[in-house]
Short mmCIF file of C-alpha atoms and ligand atoms in Angstrom, two decimals:
data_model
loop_
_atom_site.label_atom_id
_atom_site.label_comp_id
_atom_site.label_asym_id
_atom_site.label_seq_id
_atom_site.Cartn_x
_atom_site.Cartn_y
_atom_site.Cartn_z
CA UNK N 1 108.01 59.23 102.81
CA UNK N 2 110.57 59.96 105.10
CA UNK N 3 108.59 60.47 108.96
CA UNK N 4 110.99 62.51 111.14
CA UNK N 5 110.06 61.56 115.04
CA UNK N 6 106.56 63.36 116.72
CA UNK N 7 108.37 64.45 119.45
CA UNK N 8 108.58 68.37 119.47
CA UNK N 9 105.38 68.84 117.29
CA UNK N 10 106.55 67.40 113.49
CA UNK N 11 103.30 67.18 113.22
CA UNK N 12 101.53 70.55 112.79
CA UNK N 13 98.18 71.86 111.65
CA UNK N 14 98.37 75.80 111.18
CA UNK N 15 95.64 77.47 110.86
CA UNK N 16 94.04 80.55 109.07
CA UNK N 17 96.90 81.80 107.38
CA UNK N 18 97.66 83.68 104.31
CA UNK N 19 99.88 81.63 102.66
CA UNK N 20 102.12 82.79 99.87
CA UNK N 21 102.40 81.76 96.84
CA UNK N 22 103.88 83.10 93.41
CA UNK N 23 100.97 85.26 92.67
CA UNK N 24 100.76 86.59 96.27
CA UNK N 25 98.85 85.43 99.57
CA UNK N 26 95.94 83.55 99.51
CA UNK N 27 93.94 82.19 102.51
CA UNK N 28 94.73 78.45 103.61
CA UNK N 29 95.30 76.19 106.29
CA UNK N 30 98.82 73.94 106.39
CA UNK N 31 98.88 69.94 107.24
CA UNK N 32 102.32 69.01 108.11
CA UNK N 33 102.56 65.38 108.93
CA UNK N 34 105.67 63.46 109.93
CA UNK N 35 107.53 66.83 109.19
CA UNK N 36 106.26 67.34 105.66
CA UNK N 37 103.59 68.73 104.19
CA UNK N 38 100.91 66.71 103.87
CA UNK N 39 98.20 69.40 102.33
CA UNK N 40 97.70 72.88 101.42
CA UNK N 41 94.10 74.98 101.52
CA UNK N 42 90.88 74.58 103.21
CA UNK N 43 88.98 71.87 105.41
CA UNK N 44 92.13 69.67 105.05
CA UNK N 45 90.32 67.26 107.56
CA UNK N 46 93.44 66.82 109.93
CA UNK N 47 92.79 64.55 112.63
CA UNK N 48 92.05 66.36 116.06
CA UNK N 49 95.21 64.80 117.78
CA UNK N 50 97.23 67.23 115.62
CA UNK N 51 98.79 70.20 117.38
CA UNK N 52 97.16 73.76 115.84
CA UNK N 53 99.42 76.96 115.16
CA UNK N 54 96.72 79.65 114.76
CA UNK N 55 98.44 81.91 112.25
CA UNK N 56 95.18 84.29 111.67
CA UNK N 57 96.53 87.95 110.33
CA UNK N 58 99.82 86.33 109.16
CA UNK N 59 101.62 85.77 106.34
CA UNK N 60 102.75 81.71 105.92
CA UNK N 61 105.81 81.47 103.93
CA UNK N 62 107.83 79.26 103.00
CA UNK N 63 111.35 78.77 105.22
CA UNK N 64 114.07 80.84 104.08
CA UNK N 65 117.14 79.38 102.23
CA UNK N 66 120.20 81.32 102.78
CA UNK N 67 122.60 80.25 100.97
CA UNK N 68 125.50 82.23 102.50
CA UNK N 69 126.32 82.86 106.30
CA UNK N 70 129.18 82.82 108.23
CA UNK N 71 128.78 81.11 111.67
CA UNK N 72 132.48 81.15 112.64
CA UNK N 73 132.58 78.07 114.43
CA UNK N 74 135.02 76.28 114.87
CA UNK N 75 137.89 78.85 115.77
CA UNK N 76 135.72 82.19 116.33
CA UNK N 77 133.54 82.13 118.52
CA UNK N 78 133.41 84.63 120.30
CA UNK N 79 132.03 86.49 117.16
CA UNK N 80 129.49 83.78 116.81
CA UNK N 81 128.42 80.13 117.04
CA UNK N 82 126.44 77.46 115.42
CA UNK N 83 124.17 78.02 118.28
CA UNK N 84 123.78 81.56 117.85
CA UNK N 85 124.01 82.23 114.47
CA UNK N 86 121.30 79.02 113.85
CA UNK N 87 119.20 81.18 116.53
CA UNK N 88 119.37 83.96 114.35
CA UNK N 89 118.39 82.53 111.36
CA UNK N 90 115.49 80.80 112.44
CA UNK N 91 114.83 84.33 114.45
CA UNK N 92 114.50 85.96 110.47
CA UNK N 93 112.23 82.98 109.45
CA UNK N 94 115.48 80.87 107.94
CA UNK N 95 114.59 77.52 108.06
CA UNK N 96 117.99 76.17 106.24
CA UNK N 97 122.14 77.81 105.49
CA UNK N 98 124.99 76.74 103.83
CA UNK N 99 127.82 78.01 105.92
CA UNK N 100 131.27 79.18 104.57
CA UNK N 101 134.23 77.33 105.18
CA UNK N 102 136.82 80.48 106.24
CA UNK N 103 136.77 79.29 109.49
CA UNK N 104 139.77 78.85 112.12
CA UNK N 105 140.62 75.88 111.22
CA UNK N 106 139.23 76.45 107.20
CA UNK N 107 136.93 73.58 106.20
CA UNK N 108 139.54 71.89 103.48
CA UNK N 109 139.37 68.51 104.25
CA UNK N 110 136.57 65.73 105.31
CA UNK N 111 137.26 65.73 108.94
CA UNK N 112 137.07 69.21 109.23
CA UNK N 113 133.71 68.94 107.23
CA UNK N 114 132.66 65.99 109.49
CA UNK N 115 134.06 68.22 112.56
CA UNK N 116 130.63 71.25 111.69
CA UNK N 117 128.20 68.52 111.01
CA UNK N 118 129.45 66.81 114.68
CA UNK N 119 129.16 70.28 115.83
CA UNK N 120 125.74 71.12 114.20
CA UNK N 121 124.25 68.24 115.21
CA UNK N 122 121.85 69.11 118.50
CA UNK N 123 122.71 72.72 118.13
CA UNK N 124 121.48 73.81 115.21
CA UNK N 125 118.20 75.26 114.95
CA UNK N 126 117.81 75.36 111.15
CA UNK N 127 118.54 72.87 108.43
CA UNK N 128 122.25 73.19 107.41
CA UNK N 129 125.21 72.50 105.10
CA UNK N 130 128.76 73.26 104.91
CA UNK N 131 131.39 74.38 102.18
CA UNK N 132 134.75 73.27 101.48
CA UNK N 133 137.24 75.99 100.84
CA UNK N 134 139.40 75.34 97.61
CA UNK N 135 142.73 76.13 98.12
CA UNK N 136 145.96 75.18 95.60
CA UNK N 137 146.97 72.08 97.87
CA UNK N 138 143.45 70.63 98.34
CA UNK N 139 142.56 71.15 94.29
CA UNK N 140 142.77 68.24 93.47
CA UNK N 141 140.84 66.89 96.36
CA UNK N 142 137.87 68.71 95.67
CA UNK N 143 135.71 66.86 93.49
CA UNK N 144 135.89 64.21 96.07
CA UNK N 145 135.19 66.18 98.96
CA UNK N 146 131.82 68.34 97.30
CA UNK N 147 130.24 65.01 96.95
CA UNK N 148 130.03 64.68 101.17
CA UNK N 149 127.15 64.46 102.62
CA UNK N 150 125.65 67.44 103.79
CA UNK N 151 128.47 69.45 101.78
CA UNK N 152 127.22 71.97 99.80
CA UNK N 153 130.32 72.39 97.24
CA UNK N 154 133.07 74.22 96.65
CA UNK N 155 133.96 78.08 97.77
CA UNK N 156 136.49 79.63 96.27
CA UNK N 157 137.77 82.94 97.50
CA UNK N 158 139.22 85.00 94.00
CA UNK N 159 140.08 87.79 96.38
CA UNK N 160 141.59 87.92 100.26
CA UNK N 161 138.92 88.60 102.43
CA UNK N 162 138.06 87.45 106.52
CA UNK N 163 140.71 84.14 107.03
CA UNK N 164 143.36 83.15 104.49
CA UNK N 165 141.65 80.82 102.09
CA UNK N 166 142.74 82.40 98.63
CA UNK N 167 142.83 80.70 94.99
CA UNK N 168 144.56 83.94 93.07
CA UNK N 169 146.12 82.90 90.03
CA UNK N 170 144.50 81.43 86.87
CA UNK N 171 146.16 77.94 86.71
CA UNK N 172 145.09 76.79 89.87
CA UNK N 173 141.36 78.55 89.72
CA UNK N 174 141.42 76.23 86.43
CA UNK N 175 142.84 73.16 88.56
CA UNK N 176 139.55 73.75 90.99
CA UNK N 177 137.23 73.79 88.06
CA UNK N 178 138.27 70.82 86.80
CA UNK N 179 138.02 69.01 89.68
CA UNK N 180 134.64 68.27 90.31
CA UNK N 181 131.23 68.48 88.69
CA UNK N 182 129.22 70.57 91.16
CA UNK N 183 128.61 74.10 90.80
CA UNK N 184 131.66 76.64 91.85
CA UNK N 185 130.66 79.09 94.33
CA UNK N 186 133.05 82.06 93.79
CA UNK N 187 133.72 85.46 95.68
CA UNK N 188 134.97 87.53 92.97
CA UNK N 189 137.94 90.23 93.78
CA UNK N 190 140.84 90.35 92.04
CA UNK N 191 143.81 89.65 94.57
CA UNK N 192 146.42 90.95 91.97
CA UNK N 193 144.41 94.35 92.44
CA UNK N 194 143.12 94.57 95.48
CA UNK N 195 146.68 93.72 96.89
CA UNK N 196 148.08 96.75 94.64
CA UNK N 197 145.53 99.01 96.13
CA UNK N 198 146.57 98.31 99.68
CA UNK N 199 149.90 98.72 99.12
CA UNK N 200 149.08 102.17 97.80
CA UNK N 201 147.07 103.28 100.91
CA UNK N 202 148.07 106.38 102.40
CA UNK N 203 147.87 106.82 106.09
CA UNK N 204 144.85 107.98 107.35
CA UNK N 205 142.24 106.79 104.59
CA UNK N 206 139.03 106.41 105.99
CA UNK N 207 136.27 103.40 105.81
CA UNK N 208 134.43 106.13 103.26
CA UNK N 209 137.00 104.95 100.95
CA UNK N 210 136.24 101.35 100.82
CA UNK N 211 134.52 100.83 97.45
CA UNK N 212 136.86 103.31 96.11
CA UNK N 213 139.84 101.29 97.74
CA UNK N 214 138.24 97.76 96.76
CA UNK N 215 136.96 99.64 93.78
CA UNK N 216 134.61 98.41 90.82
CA UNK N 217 137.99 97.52 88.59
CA UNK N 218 138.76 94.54 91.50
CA UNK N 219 135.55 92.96 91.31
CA UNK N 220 134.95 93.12 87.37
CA UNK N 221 138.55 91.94 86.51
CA UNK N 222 137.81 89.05 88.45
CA UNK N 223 134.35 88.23 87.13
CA UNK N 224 135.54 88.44 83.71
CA UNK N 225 138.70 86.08 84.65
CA UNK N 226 135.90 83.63 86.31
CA UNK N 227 133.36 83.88 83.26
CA UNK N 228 136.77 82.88 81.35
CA UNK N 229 137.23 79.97 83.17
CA UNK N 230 134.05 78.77 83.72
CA UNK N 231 133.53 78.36 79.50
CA UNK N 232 136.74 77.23 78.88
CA UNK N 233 136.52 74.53 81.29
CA UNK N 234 132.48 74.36 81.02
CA UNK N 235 132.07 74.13 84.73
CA UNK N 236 128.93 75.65 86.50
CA UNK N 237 129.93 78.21 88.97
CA UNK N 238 127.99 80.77 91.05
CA UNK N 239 129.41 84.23 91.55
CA UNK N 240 128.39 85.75 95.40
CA UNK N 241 127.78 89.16 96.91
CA UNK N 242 128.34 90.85 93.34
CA UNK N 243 128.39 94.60 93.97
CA UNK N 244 128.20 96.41 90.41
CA UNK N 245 126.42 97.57 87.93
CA UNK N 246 129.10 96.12 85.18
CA UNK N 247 129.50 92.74 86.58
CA UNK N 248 125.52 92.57 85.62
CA UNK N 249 125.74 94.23 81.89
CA UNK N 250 128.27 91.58 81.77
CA UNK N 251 126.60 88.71 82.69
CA UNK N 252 124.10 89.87 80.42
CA UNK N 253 126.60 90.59 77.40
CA UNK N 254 128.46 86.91 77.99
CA UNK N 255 124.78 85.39 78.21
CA UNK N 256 126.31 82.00 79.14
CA UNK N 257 122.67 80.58 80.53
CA UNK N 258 123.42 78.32 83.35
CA UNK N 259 126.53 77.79 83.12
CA UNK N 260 126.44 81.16 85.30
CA UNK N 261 124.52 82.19 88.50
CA UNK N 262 124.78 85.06 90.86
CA UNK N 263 123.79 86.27 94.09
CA UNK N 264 122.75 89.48 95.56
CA UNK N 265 123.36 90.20 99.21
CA UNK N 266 120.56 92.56 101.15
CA UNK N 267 123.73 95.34 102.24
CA UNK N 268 124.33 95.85 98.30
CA UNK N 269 120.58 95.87 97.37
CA UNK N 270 119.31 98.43 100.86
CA UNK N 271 122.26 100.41 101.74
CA UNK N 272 124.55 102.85 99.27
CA UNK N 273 127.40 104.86 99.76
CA UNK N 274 128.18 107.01 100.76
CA UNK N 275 125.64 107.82 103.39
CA UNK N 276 126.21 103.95 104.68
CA UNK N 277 129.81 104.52 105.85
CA UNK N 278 129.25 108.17 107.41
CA UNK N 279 128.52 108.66 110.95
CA UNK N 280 129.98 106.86 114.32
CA UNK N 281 129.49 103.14 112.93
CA UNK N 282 130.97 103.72 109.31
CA UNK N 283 132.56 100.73 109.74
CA UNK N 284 129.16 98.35 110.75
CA UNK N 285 129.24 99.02 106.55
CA UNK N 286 131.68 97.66 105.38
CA UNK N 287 132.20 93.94 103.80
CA UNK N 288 133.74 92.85 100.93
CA UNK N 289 133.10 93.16 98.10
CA UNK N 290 131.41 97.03 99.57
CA UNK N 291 128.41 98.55 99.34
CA UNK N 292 128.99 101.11 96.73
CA UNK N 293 126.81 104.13 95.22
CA UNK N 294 123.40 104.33 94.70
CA UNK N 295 123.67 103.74 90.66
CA UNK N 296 124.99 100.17 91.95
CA UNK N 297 122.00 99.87 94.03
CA UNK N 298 119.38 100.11 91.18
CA UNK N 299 120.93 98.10 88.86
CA UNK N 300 121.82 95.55 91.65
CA UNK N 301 117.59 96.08 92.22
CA UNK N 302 116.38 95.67 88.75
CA UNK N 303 118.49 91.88 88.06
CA UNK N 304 116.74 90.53 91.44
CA UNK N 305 113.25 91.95 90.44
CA UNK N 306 113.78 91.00 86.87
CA UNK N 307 114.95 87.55 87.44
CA UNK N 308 119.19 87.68 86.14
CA UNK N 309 120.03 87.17 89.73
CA UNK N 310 119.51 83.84 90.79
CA UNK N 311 119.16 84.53 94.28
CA UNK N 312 119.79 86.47 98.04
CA UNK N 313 122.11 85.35 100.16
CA UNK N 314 122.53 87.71 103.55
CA UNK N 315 126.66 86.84 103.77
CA UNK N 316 126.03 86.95 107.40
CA UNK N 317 129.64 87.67 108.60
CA UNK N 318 129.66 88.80 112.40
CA UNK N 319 132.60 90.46 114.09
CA UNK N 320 132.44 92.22 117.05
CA UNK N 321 131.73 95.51 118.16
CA UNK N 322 135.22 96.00 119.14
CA UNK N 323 137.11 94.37 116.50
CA UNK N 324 134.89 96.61 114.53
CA UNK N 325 135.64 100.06 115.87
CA UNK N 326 139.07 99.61 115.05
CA UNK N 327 140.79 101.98 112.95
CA UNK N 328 140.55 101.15 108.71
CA UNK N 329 141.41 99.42 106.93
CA UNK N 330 142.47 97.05 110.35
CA UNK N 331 138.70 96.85 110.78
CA UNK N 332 137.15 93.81 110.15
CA UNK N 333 135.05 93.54 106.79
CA UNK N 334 131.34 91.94 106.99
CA UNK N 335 127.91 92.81 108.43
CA UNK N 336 125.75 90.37 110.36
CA UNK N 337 122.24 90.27 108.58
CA UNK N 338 120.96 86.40 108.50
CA UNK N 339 118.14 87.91 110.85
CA UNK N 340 117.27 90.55 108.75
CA UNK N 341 117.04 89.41 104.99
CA UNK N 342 113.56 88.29 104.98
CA UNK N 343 112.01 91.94 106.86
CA UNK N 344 114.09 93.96 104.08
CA UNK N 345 112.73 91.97 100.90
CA UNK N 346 109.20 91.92 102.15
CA UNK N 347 109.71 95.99 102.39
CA UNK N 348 111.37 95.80 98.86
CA UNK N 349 107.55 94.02 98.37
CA UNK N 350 105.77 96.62 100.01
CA UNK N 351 107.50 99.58 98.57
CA UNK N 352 106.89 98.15 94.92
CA UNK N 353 109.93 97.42 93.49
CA UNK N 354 109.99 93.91 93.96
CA UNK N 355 106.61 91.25 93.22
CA UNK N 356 106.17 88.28 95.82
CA UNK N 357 107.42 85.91 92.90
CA UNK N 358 110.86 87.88 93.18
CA UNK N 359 110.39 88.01 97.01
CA UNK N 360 110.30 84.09 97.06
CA UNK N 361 112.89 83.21 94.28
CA UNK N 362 115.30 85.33 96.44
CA UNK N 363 114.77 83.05 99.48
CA UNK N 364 113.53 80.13 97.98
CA UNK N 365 113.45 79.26 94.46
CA UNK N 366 116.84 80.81 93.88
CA UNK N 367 118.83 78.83 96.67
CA UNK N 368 117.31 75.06 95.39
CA UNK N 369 118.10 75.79 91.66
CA UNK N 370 122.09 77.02 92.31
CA UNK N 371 122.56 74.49 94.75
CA UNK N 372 120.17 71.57 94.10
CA UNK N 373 118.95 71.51 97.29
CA UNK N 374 116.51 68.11 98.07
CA UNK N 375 112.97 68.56 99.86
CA UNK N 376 112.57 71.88 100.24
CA UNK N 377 110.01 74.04 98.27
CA UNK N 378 107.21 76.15 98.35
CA UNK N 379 104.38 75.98 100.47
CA UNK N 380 102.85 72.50 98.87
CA UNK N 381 102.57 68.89 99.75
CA UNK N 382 105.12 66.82 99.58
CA UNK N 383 108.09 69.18 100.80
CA UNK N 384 109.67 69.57 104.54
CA UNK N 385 107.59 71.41 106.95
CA UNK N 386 109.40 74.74 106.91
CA UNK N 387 107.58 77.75 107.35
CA UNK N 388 108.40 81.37 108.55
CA UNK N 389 104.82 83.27 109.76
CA UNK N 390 105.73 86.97 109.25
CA UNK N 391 103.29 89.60 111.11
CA UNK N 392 102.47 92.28 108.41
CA UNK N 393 101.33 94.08 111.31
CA UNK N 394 105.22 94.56 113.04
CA UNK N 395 105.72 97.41 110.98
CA UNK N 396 107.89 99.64 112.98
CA UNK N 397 111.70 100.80 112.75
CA UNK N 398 113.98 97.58 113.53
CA UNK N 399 115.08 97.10 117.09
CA UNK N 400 118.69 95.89 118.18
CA UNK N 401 117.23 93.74 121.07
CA UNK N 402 115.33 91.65 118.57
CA UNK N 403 118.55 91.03 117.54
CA UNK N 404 119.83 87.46 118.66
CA UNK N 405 123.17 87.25 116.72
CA UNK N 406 125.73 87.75 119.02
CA UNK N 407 127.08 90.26 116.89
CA UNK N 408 124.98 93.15 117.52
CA UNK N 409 126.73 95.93 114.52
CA UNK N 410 123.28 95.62 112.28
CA UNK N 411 123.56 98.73 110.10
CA UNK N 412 119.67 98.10 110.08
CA UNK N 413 119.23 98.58 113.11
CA UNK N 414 116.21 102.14 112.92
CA UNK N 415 115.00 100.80 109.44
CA UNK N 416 111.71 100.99 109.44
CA UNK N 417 110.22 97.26 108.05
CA UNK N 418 107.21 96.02 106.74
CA UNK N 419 106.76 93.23 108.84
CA UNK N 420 108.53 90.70 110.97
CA UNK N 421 108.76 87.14 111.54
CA UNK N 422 106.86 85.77 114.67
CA UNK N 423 107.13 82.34 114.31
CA UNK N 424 109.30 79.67 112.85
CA UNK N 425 108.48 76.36 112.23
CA UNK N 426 111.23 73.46 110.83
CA UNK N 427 109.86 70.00 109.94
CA UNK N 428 106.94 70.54 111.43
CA UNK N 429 108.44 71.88 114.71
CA UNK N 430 108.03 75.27 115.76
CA UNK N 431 111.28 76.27 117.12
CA UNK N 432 111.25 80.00 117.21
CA UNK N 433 108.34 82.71 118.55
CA UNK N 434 108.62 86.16 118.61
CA UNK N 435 107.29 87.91 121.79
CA UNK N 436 106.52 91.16 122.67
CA UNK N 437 108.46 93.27 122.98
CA UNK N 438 111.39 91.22 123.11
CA UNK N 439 110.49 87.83 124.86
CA UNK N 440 111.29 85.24 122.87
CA UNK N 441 111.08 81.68 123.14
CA UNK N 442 112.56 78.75 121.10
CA UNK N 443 112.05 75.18 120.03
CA UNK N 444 114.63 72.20 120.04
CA UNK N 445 117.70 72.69 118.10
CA UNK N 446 117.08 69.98 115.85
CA UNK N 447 118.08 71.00 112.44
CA UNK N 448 119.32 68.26 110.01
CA UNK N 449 121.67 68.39 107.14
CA UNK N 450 120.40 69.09 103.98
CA UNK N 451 120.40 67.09 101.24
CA UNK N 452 121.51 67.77 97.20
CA UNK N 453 121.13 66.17 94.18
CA UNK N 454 117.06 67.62 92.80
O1 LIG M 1 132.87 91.22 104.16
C1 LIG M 1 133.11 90.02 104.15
N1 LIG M 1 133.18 89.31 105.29
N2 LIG M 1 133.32 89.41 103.00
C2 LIG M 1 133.77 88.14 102.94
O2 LIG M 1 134.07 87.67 101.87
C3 LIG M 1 134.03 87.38 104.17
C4 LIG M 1 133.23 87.90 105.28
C5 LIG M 1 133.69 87.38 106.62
O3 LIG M 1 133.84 86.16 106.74
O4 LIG M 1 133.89 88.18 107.52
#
């Protein structure tokens, strides 16, 4: 077994915990040795040397996987770091992210990969990886380049969105697919579309008309062209942030098993239009593809309880307040939420419509299957250390200075929660506490790159 170094606590005993599991919480201690778990339940018999997390009234869960966040470094920082955005993960109980690669430079080459993983190292509080952005001139690159280590595979970007990676046309999607064996992760717009419906803006058209401007039409036509694609060429791909109810009846019509995955993002599944883009932060709503009515929103609900969506990712994509305010459609599309997946599913839990099996497939289960992801697991022996102790108890309306993105536009911010995350442990290191009310205090940035291939 791998032994990460003692130094910062990788070795952990904590203590009087309910720890969850499938079939819900269930009371047990946690042995982390060497940064993995060593054992799971009671009178575990740790020696005395070991350094005790009392975690009595909380929930122990396993770290957070999200598989989609956008940290903006290099090029954009001033809408967020590595630093900060790792500080906000581990703040929401994520213990590992794959980033996106429209950064400024994009990430379409191996030193600009090596570049985040040089930048990562020391400052990173959670586990990462990083994407490489397809684009028609690195195509054929690609297959080469997913098999980095540390790289989590191939994005593709179907439809313009934040930066100017785009793959738009057919023939070259194909050339991506064929290059390569890992699994395709895909936003899904069609750019033929989308770019007809901006042309056709008239002046004046407010953020209210978002999912009507990127409408369902955009996102199904590309889906369909993707499912297309994927069985003619029989590669594996994963289709992100999917918005609508027909992109799900059609997953379920094409029924192509695993050749196909999608993900769910926590703005599609908790807010709706169009009460989400009303008021003076309409715009804190809007991403691509958008948050669209509330018939969307239940059907979006029903494939994560039921199991057709793989998985959550938050698509943490922070702009700035300013950038933000600016008039649509020149405001910037994405909401920063890496911080706030975990609180909204275990309300989801709470409020019934979601079981803790769905709760940890979302975060968990979901993210290793798509991805492969090596190590990580549930809370049992033999996996890394990584742990996110929520406090059922923190049950109050979400607060903007427990916040510690630097972008601060959190449409959730007044959502009342069913608990919070006070502690964070990675490889046996606890590297993020939440005080009270908003003292905080934080560990060693010493996440690691993830590894792929289970
Ligand atoms: O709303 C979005 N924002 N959607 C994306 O696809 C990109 C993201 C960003 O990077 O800002």
């Amino acid at each position: 077994m791998e032994k990460r170094t003692s130094a910062g606590g990788a070795d952990l005993l904590v203590q009087g915990g309910q720890v969850v599991g499938e079939s819900g919480p269930k009371r047990a201690d946690v042995w982390i040795e060497g940064g993995r778990i060593r054992a799971v339940g009671t009178d575990l018999g740790a020696p005395a040397s070991v350094p005790v997390l009392d975690a009595a009234n909380l929930l122990v869960l396993p770290g957070s996987i999200d598989p989609q966040v956008h940290f903006r470094e290099p090029g954009l920082e001033h809408k967020e770091d590595l630093a900060s955005g790792s500080l906000a993960a581990v703040a929401g109980g994520v213990t590992s992210f794959c980033e996106m690669p429209n950064t400024k430079p994009a990430t379409t080459t191996a030193d600009l990969l090596a570049d985040k993983f040089r930048r990562a190292a020391g400052r990173c509080f959670a586990d990462h990886a990083f994407f490489v952005g397809a684009t028609a001139e690195n195509a054929d690159q690609l297959g080469e380049l997913e098999q980095l280590p540390g790289c989590a595979g191939v994005k593709v970007f179907m439809g313009s969105s934040t930066g100017d990676l785009l793959v738009r046309d057919d023939s070259n999607l194909e050339r991506v697919l064929r290059s390569g064996t890992r699994r395709v992760t895909v936003h899904a717009e069609d750019d033929f579309r989308l770019s007809e419906r901006y042309a056709a803006l008239s002046a004046g058209t407010q953020v209210t008309q978002h999912h009507h401007v990127r409408d369902v039409e955009a996102a199904l036509r590309a889906t369909r062209r993707l499912l297309d694609l994927a069985e003619r060429t029989g590669r594996p791909v994963h289709v992100l942030h999917v918005s609508t109810a027909e992109e799900v009846e059609l997953f379920a019509e094409r029924d192509l098993g695993e050749l196909v995955t999608f993900e769910l993002t926590p703005n599609h599944l908790f807010l709706a239009a169009p009460d989400c883009y009303n008021g003076p932060h309409g715009t804190w709503a809007q991403m691509n593809p958008p948050v669209r009515e509330k018939r969307h929103q239940q059907r979006l609900r029903r494939a994560l309880a039921d199991g057709e969506a793989a998985c959550v990712g938050s698509d943490h994509a922070p702009h700035t307040a300013e950038e933000k305010s600016k008039p649509y459609p020149t405001s910037p599309s994405g909401i920063p939420g890496v911080q706030t997946t975990l609180p909204l599913l275990l309300t989801a839990v709470r409020d019934g419509w979601l079981d803790w099996k769905g709760l940890l497939r979302a975060v968990n289960v979901g993210p290793r299957r798509v991805y492969g992801i090596r190590n990580k697991g549930l809370v049992e022996p033999g996996v890394d250390g990584d742990l996110a102790l929520v406090d059922p108890r923190i049950d109050g309306t979400l607060e903007e200075t427990w916040l510690r993105s630097r972008a601060r536009t959190n449409p959730f911010v007044g959502t009342e929660l069913a608990g919070w995350p006070v502690a964070t442990v990675v490889g046996g290191r606890v590297v993020y506490r939440h005080g009270n009310p908003s003292g905080t205090t934080q560990g060693e940035p010493a996440g690691r790159p993830l590894t792929f291939g289970g």
